[in-house]
Amino acid sequence: MPQGVVQWCDPLSGLGMVREDSSDVDVSAERLAVHGGWPLVAGERVMFDLTVDADGMRADNVRRIGLGGAHEVAA
């Protein structure tokens, strides 16, 4: 499962961007794809499934990783 860092998140639009560690590619993350609470916070570490379709790449099944981060929400 790929991992990365949240680049930005707009809580009102329900859209964020995650940079994948292994390729330095930015992928979109929608509110409904995030487990453990919305919004994501810039700088958070996450793991996710990478989905590629006609619209491009996106992060699905997004979950926060790490221990006790200030913005981490228990699942």
Coordinates of N, CA, C and O in Angstrom, one line a residue:
M1 N 0.9 -1.2 0.0 CA 0.0 0.0 0.0 C 0.9 1.2 0.0 O 1.8 1.4 0.9
P2 N 0.7 2.1 -1.0 CA 1.6 3.3 -1.0 C 1.4 4.2 0.2 O 0.3 4.2 0.9
Q3 N 2.4 5.0 0.5 CA 2.4 5.9 1.6 C 2.8 7.3 1.0 O 3.4 7.4 0.0
G4 N 2.4 8.4 1.8 CA 2.7 9.7 1.3 C 2.4 10.7 2.4 O 2.1 10.4 3.5
V5 N 2.5 12.0 2.0 CA 2.3 13.1 2.8 C 1.2 14.0 2.2 O 1.2 14.3 1.0
V6 N 0.3 14.5 3.1 CA -0.8 15.4 2.6 C -0.1 16.7 2.3 O 0.6 17.3 3.1
Q7 N -0.4 17.2 1.1 CA 0.2 18.5 0.6 C -0.7 19.6 1.0 O -0.3 20.7 1.4
W8 N -2.0 19.4 0.8 CA -3.0 20.4 1.1 C -4.4 19.8 1.2 O -4.6 18.7 0.7
C9 N -5.3 20.5 1.8 CA -6.7 20.0 1.9 C -7.6 21.2 2.0 O -7.4 22.1 2.8
D10 N -8.7 21.1 1.3 CA -9.7 22.2 1.3 C -11.0 21.5 1.9 O -11.7 20.8 1.2
P11 N -11.2 21.7 3.2 CA -12.4 21.1 3.9 C -13.7 21.4 3.3 O -14.6 20.6 3.3
L12 N -13.9 22.6 2.7 CA -15.2 23.0 2.1 C -15.4 22.3 0.8 O -16.6 21.9 0.6
S13 N -14.4 22.1 0.0 CA -14.6 21.5 -1.3 C -14.6 19.9 -1.2 O -15.0 19.2 -2.1
G14 N -14.0 19.4 -0.1 CA -13.9 18.0 0.1 C -12.8 17.4 -0.8 O -12.9 16.2 -1.1
L15 N -11.8 18.1 -1.1 CA -10.7 17.7 -1.9 C -9.4 18.0 -1.3 O -9.2 19.0 -0.6
G16 N -8.4 17.1 -1.4 CA -7.1 17.3 -0.9 C -6.1 16.7 -1.9 O -6.5 16.1 -2.9
M17 N -4.8 16.9 -1.6 CA -3.7 16.3 -2.5 C -2.7 15.7 -1.6 O -2.3 16.2 -0.6
V18 N -2.3 14.5 -2.1 CA -1.3 13.6 -1.3 C -0.1 13.4 -2.3 O -0.3 13.1 -3.4
R19 N 1.1 13.6 -1.8 CA 2.3 13.3 -2.5 C 2.8 11.9 -2.2 O 3.1 11.6 -1.0
E20 N 2.8 11.0 -3.2 CA 3.3 9.6 -2.9 C 4.8 9.6 -2.7 O 5.5 10.2 -3.5
D21 N 5.2 8.9 -1.7 CA 6.6 8.8 -1.3 C 7.5 8.2 -2.5 O 8.5 8.8 -2.8
S22 N 7.1 7.1 -3.0 CA 7.9 6.4 -4.0 C 8.1 7.0 -5.3 O 9.1 6.7 -6.0
S23 N 7.2 7.9 -5.7 CA 7.3 8.5 -7.0 C 7.3 10.0 -7.0 O 7.4 10.6 -8.1
D24 N 7.0 10.6 -5.9 CA 6.9 12.1 -5.8 C 5.8 12.6 -6.7 O 5.8 13.7 -7.2
V25 N 4.7 11.8 -6.9 CA 3.6 12.2 -7.7 C 2.5 12.6 -6.8 O 2.3 12.0 -5.8
D26 N 1.8 13.7 -7.1 CA 0.7 14.2 -6.4 C -0.6 13.5 -6.9 O -0.8 13.5 -8.1
V27 N -1.4 13.0 -6.0 CA -2.7 12.4 -6.3 C -3.8 13.0 -5.5 O -3.6 13.4 -4.3
S28 N -5.0 13.1 -6.1 CA -6.1 13.7 -5.4 C -6.7 12.8 -4.3 O -6.6 11.5 -4.5
A29 N -7.3 13.3 -3.3 CA -7.9 12.5 -2.3 C -9.2 13.2 -1.9 O -9.3 14.4 -1.6
E30 N -10.3 12.5 -2.1 CA -11.7 13.1 -1.9 C -12.1 12.7 -0.5 O -11.7 11.7 0.1
R31 N -13.0 13.5 0.1 CA -13.5 13.4 1.5 C -14.0 11.9 1.7 O -13.7 11.3 2.7
L32 N -14.8 11.4 0.8 CA -15.4 10.1 1.0 C -14.3 8.9 1.0 O -14.7 7.8 1.4
A33 N -13.1 9.2 0.5 CA -12.1 8.2 0.5 C -11.2 8.1 1.7 O -10.4 7.3 1.9
V34 N -11.5 9.1 2.7 CA -10.7 9.2 3.9 C -11.4 8.5 5.0 O -12.5 8.8 5.4
H35 N -10.6 7.6 5.7 CA -11.1 6.9 6.9 C -10.6 7.6 8.1 O -9.4 8.1 8.1
G36 N -11.4 7.7 9.2 CA -10.9 8.3 10.4 C -11.1 9.8 10.6 O -10.4 10.4 11.4
G37 N -11.9 10.4 9.8 CA -12.2 11.8 10.0 C -11.7 12.7 8.9 O -10.6 12.5 8.3
W38 N -12.4 13.7 8.6 CA -12.1 14.8 7.6 C -12.0 16.0 8.4 O -12.8 16.2 9.3
P39 N -11.2 17.0 8.1 CA -10.3 17.0 7.0 C -8.9 16.4 7.3 O -8.6 16.2 8.4
L40 N -8.2 16.2 6.2 CA -6.8 15.9 6.3 C -6.1 17.2 6.6 O -6.6 18.2 6.4
V41 N -4.9 17.0 7.1 CA -4.1 18.2 7.5 C -2.7 18.1 6.8 O -2.1 17.1 6.8
A42 N -2.3 19.3 6.2 CA -1.1 19.3 5.5 C 0.1 18.8 6.4 O 0.1 19.2 7.6
G43 N 0.9 17.9 5.9 CA 2.0 17.4 6.6 C 1.7 16.0 7.2 O 2.6 15.3 7.7
E44 N 0.4 15.6 7.3 CA 0.1 14.3 7.9 C 0.6 13.2 7.0 O 0.6 13.3 5.7
R45 N 1.1 12.1 7.6 CA 1.5 10.9 6.8 C 0.2 10.0 6.7 O -0.5 9.8 7.6
V46 N 0.1 9.5 5.5 CA -1.1 8.6 5.2 C -0.6 7.5 4.3 O 0.4 7.5 3.7
M47 N -1.4 6.4 4.4 CA -1.3 5.3 3.4 C -2.6 5.2 2.7 O -3.7 5.6 3.2
F48 N -2.6 4.7 1.5 CA -3.7 4.7 0.6 C -3.6 3.7 -0.5 O -2.5 3.2 -0.8
D49 N -4.7 3.4 -1.2 CA -4.8 2.6 -2.4 C -4.7 3.6 -3.5 O -5.3 4.7 -3.5
L50 N -3.9 3.3 -4.5 CA -3.8 4.1 -5.7 C -4.7 3.6 -6.8 O -4.6 2.5 -7.2
T51 N -5.6 4.5 -7.2 CA -6.6 4.1 -8.3 C -6.3 4.9 -9.5 O -6.1 6.1 -9.4
V52 N -6.2 4.2 -10.7 CA -6.0 4.9 -11.9 C -7.2 4.6 -12.8 O -7.6 3.4 -13.0
D53 N -7.8 5.7 -13.4 CA -8.9 5.5 -14.3 C -8.9 6.6 -15.3 O -7.9 7.3 -15.5
A54 N -10.0 6.8 -16.1 CA -10.0 7.8 -17.1 C -9.7 9.2 -16.7 O -9.3 10.0 -17.4
D55 N -10.0 9.5 -15.4 CA -9.8 10.8 -14.8 C -8.4 11.0 -14.3 O -8.1 12.1 -13.8
G56 N -7.6 10.0 -14.3 CA -6.2 10.1 -13.8 C -6.0 9.3 -12.5 O -6.7 8.3 -12.3
M57 N -5.1 9.7 -11.7 CA -4.8 8.9 -10.4 C -5.5 9.6 -9.2 O -5.6 10.8 -9.2
R58 N -5.9 8.7 -8.3 CA -6.5 9.3 -7.1 C -6.1 8.3 -5.9 O -5.9 7.1 -6.1
A59 N -6.2 8.9 -4.7 CA -5.9 8.1 -3.5 C -7.3 7.6 -3.0 O -8.2 8.4 -2.8
D60 N -7.4 6.3 -2.8 CA -8.7 5.8 -2.2 C -8.3 5.0 -0.9 O -7.1 4.7 -0.7
N61 N -9.3 4.8 0.0 CA -9.0 4.1 1.2 C -7.9 4.7 2.0 O -6.9 4.1 2.5
V62 N -7.9 6.1 2.1 CA -6.9 6.8 2.8 C -6.9 6.7 4.3 O -8.0 6.9 4.9
R63 N -5.8 6.3 4.9 CA -5.7 6.2 6.4 C -4.5 6.9 6.9 O -3.4 6.8 6.3
R64 N -4.7 7.5 8.0 CA -3.5 8.2 8.7 C -2.6 7.1 9.3 O -3.1 6.1 9.7
I65 N -1.3 7.4 9.3 CA -0.3 6.5 9.9 C 0.5 7.3 10.9 O 0.5 8.5 10.8
G66 N 1.2 6.6 11.8 CA 2.0 7.3 12.8 C 1.4 7.0 14.2 O 0.3 6.5 14.3
L67 N 2.1 7.5 15.2 CA 1.6 7.2 16.5 C 1.4 8.6 17.2 O 2.3 9.4 17.4
G68 N 0.1 8.8 17.6 CA -0.3 9.9 18.4 C -0.1 11.3 17.8 O 0.2 12.2 18.5
G69 N -0.1 11.4 16.5 CA 0.0 12.7 15.9 C -1.1 13.7 16.4 O -2.2 13.2 16.8
A70 N -0.8 14.9 16.4 CA -1.7 15.9 16.9 C -3.1 15.9 16.2 O -4.1 16.2 16.8
H71 N -3.1 15.5 14.9 CA -4.3 15.5 14.2 C -4.8 14.1 13.9 O -5.8 14.0 13.1
E72 N -4.2 13.1 14.5 CA -4.6 11.7 14.2 C -5.9 11.4 14.9 O -6.1 11.8 16.0
V73 N -6.8 10.8 14.2 CA -8.1 10.4 14.7 C -8.2 8.9 14.8 O -7.9 8.2 13.9
A74 N -8.6 8.4 16.0 CA -8.7 6.9 16.2 C -9.8 6.4 15.3 O -10.9 7.0 15.3
A75 N -9.5 5.3 14.7 CA -10.6 4.6 13.8 C -11.6 3.9 14.7 O -11.3 3.5 15.8

